[in-house]
Amino acid sequence: MGIVKKLFNSTRKPEGLLGELMVKSMNKGHAAVSDWGMEHITKLHPSKIIDLGCGGGRNAAELLKRFPAATVHALDYSEVSVQKTKQFNQQAIKNGRLQVTHANVLNLPFSADTFDLATAFETVYFWPGPLESFKEVYRILKKGGCFLIVNESDGTNKADDKWLKIIDNMKIYTVEQLEFFLTEAGFSEITIDHKNKKHHICILAKK
C-alpha cells in the first residue's frame, strides 16, 4: 500500500502517526460542513448529546459551546481519535461536561433511552452495516430524541469516486439510501437539507 493510500485510509480508522496527522486535518477540514449541519439543530434543547465518530474532538467542543446546559459523550472506534478528542477537550472533561469512549457503533455501550441528540459528522461512510448501526442509535435515543447526519458527499458526484478507490470499505450513500435506512431503523419525521451544487447533505431524524 502506497503512502498516499495509507494516509487517506486513515480517514476510516486513524492509527499511528499518519492517523494523528489525519485527525488533526479533520478538525479543520470538516469544520465548515459541520457548522452548517449544526445550524439545523439550533431549536433543540438537548441535555445529553452523543457525537458518534468524534474524530479529533472539534465537533464535540462546538456542541458544548452551542448547548451550554448539555453534557456531551464523544465516541470513536479509533484509539487515536479517542486520545486526540481528550487532548482537544481537556477542560471540558475536567469540568465533567464531556466523556470520551472507545467503542463501535454496532454495539454502543449505553442503555436504551439515554440521549436526547446523536450526531454523526462525515462518518457514516465508514459505519459497518448502516441499518444495524442506525438501529443502535435509535435504541440509545430517548423518545422524541433526534439523530443528525451531516455529509459532504451525497453519492451523486462523480468526482468523489476517486475516494472509493483509495479508501477501503468506504461507501457514499445517497439521500434516498440514508432515508431508507433511517425509516427501516424506526425513525420518523425525517427532515432533509440537500445542497445539490455542493453535494452536501444534512438529515435530521426523530425517534
Tab-separated table of C-alpha atoms in Angstrom:
chain	number	residue	atom	x	y	z
A	1	MET	CA	0.000	0.000	0.000
A	2	GLY	CA	1.448	3.382	-1.022
A	3	ILE	CA	1.901	6.263	1.391
A	4	VAL	CA	-0.966	8.269	-0.151
A	5	LYS	CA	-3.384	5.348	0.155
A	6	LYS	CA	-2.210	4.716	3.732
A	7	LEU	CA	-2.753	8.361	4.617
A	8	PHE	CA	-6.274	8.585	3.242
A	9	ASN	CA	-7.235	5.187	4.638
A	10	SER	CA	-6.638	6.845	7.987
A	11	THR	CA	-9.892	8.741	7.493
A	12	ARG	CA	-11.715	5.452	8.107
A	13	LYS	CA	-9.850	4.449	11.254
A	14	PRO	CA	-6.945	6.728	12.219
A	15	GLU	CA	-3.967	4.749	13.504
A	16	GLY	CA	-0.339	5.586	14.242
A	17	LEU	CA	1.449	8.752	13.120
A	18	LEU	CA	-0.465	9.012	9.849
A	19	GLY	CA	-3.673	8.699	11.816
A	20	GLU	CA	-2.657	11.536	14.111
A	21	LEU	CA	-1.955	13.753	11.102
A	22	MET	CA	-5.292	12.864	9.543
A	23	VAL	CA	-7.264	13.546	12.728
A	24	LYS	CA	-5.644	16.962	13.039
A	25	SER	CA	-6.608	17.779	9.459
A	26	MET	CA	-10.177	16.566	10.072
A	27	ASN	CA	-10.730	19.198	12.744
A	28	LYS	CA	-10.004	21.928	10.205
A	29	GLY	CA	-11.245	20.287	7.029
A	30	HIS	CA	-14.669	19.291	8.335
A	31	ALA	CA	-15.385	22.462	10.322
A	32	ALA	CA	-17.387	24.322	7.675
A	33	VAL	CA	-19.765	21.499	6.762
A	34	SER	CA	-20.132	20.526	10.435
A	35	ASP	CA	-21.096	24.063	11.429
A	36	TRP	CA	-23.578	24.180	8.546
A	37	GLY	CA	-25.106	20.974	9.882
A	38	MET	CA	-25.339	22.336	13.407
A	39	GLU	CA	-27.427	25.251	12.162
A	40	HIS	CA	-30.227	22.699	11.745
A	41	ILE	CA	-30.405	21.888	15.467
A	42	THR	CA	-30.488	25.396	16.937
A	43	LYS	CA	-34.107	24.976	18.066
A	44	LEU	CA	-33.367	21.800	20.018
A	45	HIS	CA	-32.688	21.795	23.761
A	46	PRO	CA	-30.801	18.556	24.452
A	47	SER	CA	-29.399	17.806	27.883
A	48	LYS	CA	-27.437	14.702	26.826
A	49	ILE	CA	-25.682	14.537	23.454
A	50	ILE	CA	-23.568	11.822	21.850
A	51	ASP	CA	-21.172	12.566	18.977
A	52	LEU	CA	-20.582	9.332	17.064
A	53	GLY	CA	-17.303	9.087	15.167
A	54	CYS	CA	-15.839	12.041	17.049
A	55	GLY	CA	-12.573	12.261	15.071
A	56	GLY	CA	-10.323	14.911	16.566
A	57	GLY	CA	-12.896	16.277	19.010
A	58	ARG	CA	-13.559	19.624	17.405
A	59	ASN	CA	-17.271	18.976	16.875
A	60	ALA	CA	-17.727	17.773	20.440
A	61	ALA	CA	-16.262	21.093	21.579
A	62	GLU	CA	-18.589	23.002	19.269
A	63	LEU	CA	-21.617	21.125	20.584
A	64	LEU	CA	-20.603	22.013	24.141
A	65	LYS	CA	-20.357	25.659	23.114
A	66	ARG	CA	-23.710	25.704	21.337
A	67	PHE	CA	-25.521	23.851	24.125
A	68	PRO	CA	-24.026	25.209	27.377
A	69	ALA	CA	-26.542	23.363	29.570
A	70	ALA	CA	-25.787	19.981	27.984
A	71	THR	CA	-23.241	17.244	28.552
A	72	VAL	CA	-21.615	15.512	25.596
A	73	HIS	CA	-20.375	11.963	25.140
A	74	ALA	CA	-17.872	11.561	22.285
A	75	LEU	CA	-17.294	8.111	20.796
A	76	ASP	CA	-14.964	6.616	18.205
A	77	TYR	CA	-13.588	3.171	17.345
A	78	SER	CA	-10.141	4.650	16.722
A	79	GLU	CA	-7.886	4.895	19.782
A	80	VAL	CA	-6.060	7.776	18.089
A	81	SER	CA	-9.319	9.705	17.742
A	82	VAL	CA	-10.254	8.994	21.350
A	83	GLN	CA	-6.920	10.315	22.614
A	84	LYS	CA	-6.977	13.378	20.355
A	85	THR	CA	-10.515	14.201	21.436
A	86	LYS	CA	-9.423	14.024	25.070
A	87	GLN	CA	-6.446	16.308	24.374
A	88	PHE	CA	-8.599	18.788	22.463
A	89	ASN	CA	-11.197	18.987	25.245
A	90	GLN	CA	-9.194	18.663	28.461
A	91	GLN	CA	-11.021	21.435	30.296
A	92	ALA	CA	-14.481	20.135	29.387
A	93	ILE	CA	-13.500	16.705	30.699
A	94	LYS	CA	-12.222	18.244	33.938
A	95	ASN	CA	-15.466	20.173	34.284
A	96	GLY	CA	-17.488	16.982	33.888
A	97	ARG	CA	-19.224	18.104	30.702
A	98	LEU	CA	-17.523	15.654	28.336
A	99	GLN	CA	-16.847	11.925	28.398
A	100	VAL	CA	-14.953	10.071	25.667
A	101	THR	CA	-15.421	6.384	24.880
A	102	HIS	CA	-13.661	3.872	22.619
A	103	ALA	CA	-16.421	1.750	21.027
A	104	ASN	CA	-18.095	0.640	17.809
A	105	VAL	CA	-21.446	1.957	16.584
A	106	LEU	CA	-22.682	-1.609	16.075
A	107	ASN	CA	-22.506	-2.215	19.811
A	108	LEU	CA	-22.954	1.037	21.700
A	109	PRO	CA	-22.194	0.640	25.438
A	110	PHE	CA	-25.208	2.615	26.640
A	111	SER	CA	-28.638	1.808	27.986
A	112	ALA	CA	-31.732	2.397	25.891
A	113	ASP	CA	-33.318	5.857	26.025
A	114	THR	CA	-30.159	7.628	27.216
A	115	PHE	CA	-29.545	10.567	24.846
A	116	ASP	CA	-31.594	13.484	23.508
A	117	LEU	CA	-29.406	14.041	20.457
A	118	ALA	CA	-26.973	11.909	18.456
A	119	THR	CA	-24.701	13.439	15.815
A	120	ALA	CA	-22.645	11.918	13.008
A	121	PHE	CA	-20.428	14.297	11.053
A	122	GLU	CA	-18.638	12.929	7.978
A	123	THR	CA	-18.581	9.414	9.416
A	124	VAL	CA	-21.448	7.173	8.266
A	125	TYR	CA	-19.437	6.400	5.104
A	126	PHE	CA	-17.412	4.037	7.274
A	127	TRP	CA	-20.070	2.535	9.520
A	128	PRO	CA	-20.439	-1.248	9.295
A	129	GLY	CA	-23.974	-2.257	8.367
A	130	PRO	CA	-25.690	1.166	8.243
A	131	LEU	CA	-29.131	-0.247	9.045
A	132	GLU	CA	-27.869	-2.160	12.082
A	133	SER	CA	-25.855	0.871	13.209
A	134	PHE	CA	-28.847	3.192	12.829
A	135	LYS	CA	-30.934	0.768	14.893
A	136	GLU	CA	-28.346	1.068	17.664
A	137	VAL	CA	-28.559	4.869	17.507
A	138	TYR	CA	-32.354	4.605	17.661
A	139	ARG	CA	-32.086	2.357	20.723
A	140	ILE	CA	-29.972	4.769	22.771
A	141	LEU	CA	-32.064	7.837	21.941
A	142	LYS	CA	-34.899	8.926	24.185
A	143	LYS	CA	-38.425	9.133	22.792
A	144	GLY	CA	-38.504	12.359	20.791
A	145	GLY	CA	-34.710	12.383	20.501
A	146	CYS	CA	-33.026	13.327	17.233
A	147	PHE	CA	-30.272	11.902	15.034
A	148	LEU	CA	-28.279	14.392	12.933
A	149	ILE	CA	-26.279	13.150	9.936
A	150	VAL	CA	-24.015	15.564	8.064
A	151	ASN	CA	-22.100	14.502	4.940
A	152	GLU	CA	-20.068	16.448	2.397
A	153	SER	CA	-20.796	13.828	-0.271
A	154	ASP	CA	-24.227	12.732	-1.485
A	155	GLY	CA	-23.301	9.784	-3.688
A	156	THR	CA	-24.052	11.613	-6.944
A	157	ASN	CA	-20.775	13.459	-7.506
A	158	LYS	CA	-18.532	11.525	-9.913
A	159	ALA	CA	-15.543	13.463	-8.576
A	160	ASP	CA	-15.930	11.552	-5.307
A	161	ASP	CA	-15.412	8.186	-6.998
A	162	LYS	CA	-11.669	8.536	-6.508
A	163	TRP	CA	-12.106	8.291	-2.743
A	164	LEU	CA	-13.876	4.960	-3.101
A	165	LYS	CA	-10.808	3.616	-4.902
A	166	ILE	CA	-8.351	4.980	-2.335
A	167	ILE	CA	-10.194	4.370	0.947
A	168	ASP	CA	-11.041	0.758	1.769
A	169	ASN	CA	-14.644	-0.084	2.740
A	170	MET	CA	-15.874	3.465	2.182
A	171	LYS	CA	-19.455	3.823	0.958
A	172	ILE	CA	-21.009	7.131	-0.061
A	173	TYR	CA	-24.770	6.954	0.380
A	174	THR	CA	-27.405	8.912	-1.481
A	175	VAL	CA	-30.121	10.867	0.301
A	176	GLU	CA	-32.621	8.189	-0.683
A	177	GLN	CA	-30.481	5.384	0.755
A	178	LEU	CA	-29.962	7.169	4.062
A	179	GLU	CA	-33.658	7.981	4.331
A	180	PHE	CA	-34.474	4.307	3.702
A	181	PHE	CA	-32.055	3.097	6.403
A	182	LEU	CA	-33.412	5.628	8.890
A	183	THR	CA	-37.023	4.682	8.205
A	184	GLU	CA	-36.255	0.975	8.490
A	185	ALA	CA	-34.465	1.634	11.793
A	186	GLY	CA	-37.642	3.203	13.170
A	187	PHE	CA	-37.041	6.934	12.767
A	188	SER	CA	-39.825	9.305	11.743
A	189	GLU	CA	-40.165	12.999	10.885
A	190	ILE	CA	-37.092	12.885	8.671
A	191	THR	CA	-36.045	16.361	7.510
A	192	ILE	CA	-33.525	16.707	4.689
A	193	ASP	CA	-31.447	19.683	3.548
A	194	HIS	CA	-29.555	18.877	0.360
A	195	LYS	CA	-27.107	21.370	-1.147
A	196	ASN	CA	-27.197	19.927	-4.644
A	197	LYS	CA	-24.429	22.064	-6.131
A	198	LYS	CA	-22.023	21.252	-3.300
A	199	HIS	CA	-23.412	17.733	-2.801
A	200	HIS	CA	-23.743	18.347	0.944
A	201	ILE	CA	-26.389	16.500	2.963
A	202	CYS	CA	-27.915	17.289	6.345
A	203	ILE	CA	-30.541	14.896	7.691
A	204	LEU	CA	-32.387	15.252	10.990
A	205	ALA	CA	-34.435	12.219	12.037
A	206	LYS	CA	-36.673	11.984	15.098
A	207	LYS	CA	-37.388	8.922	17.236
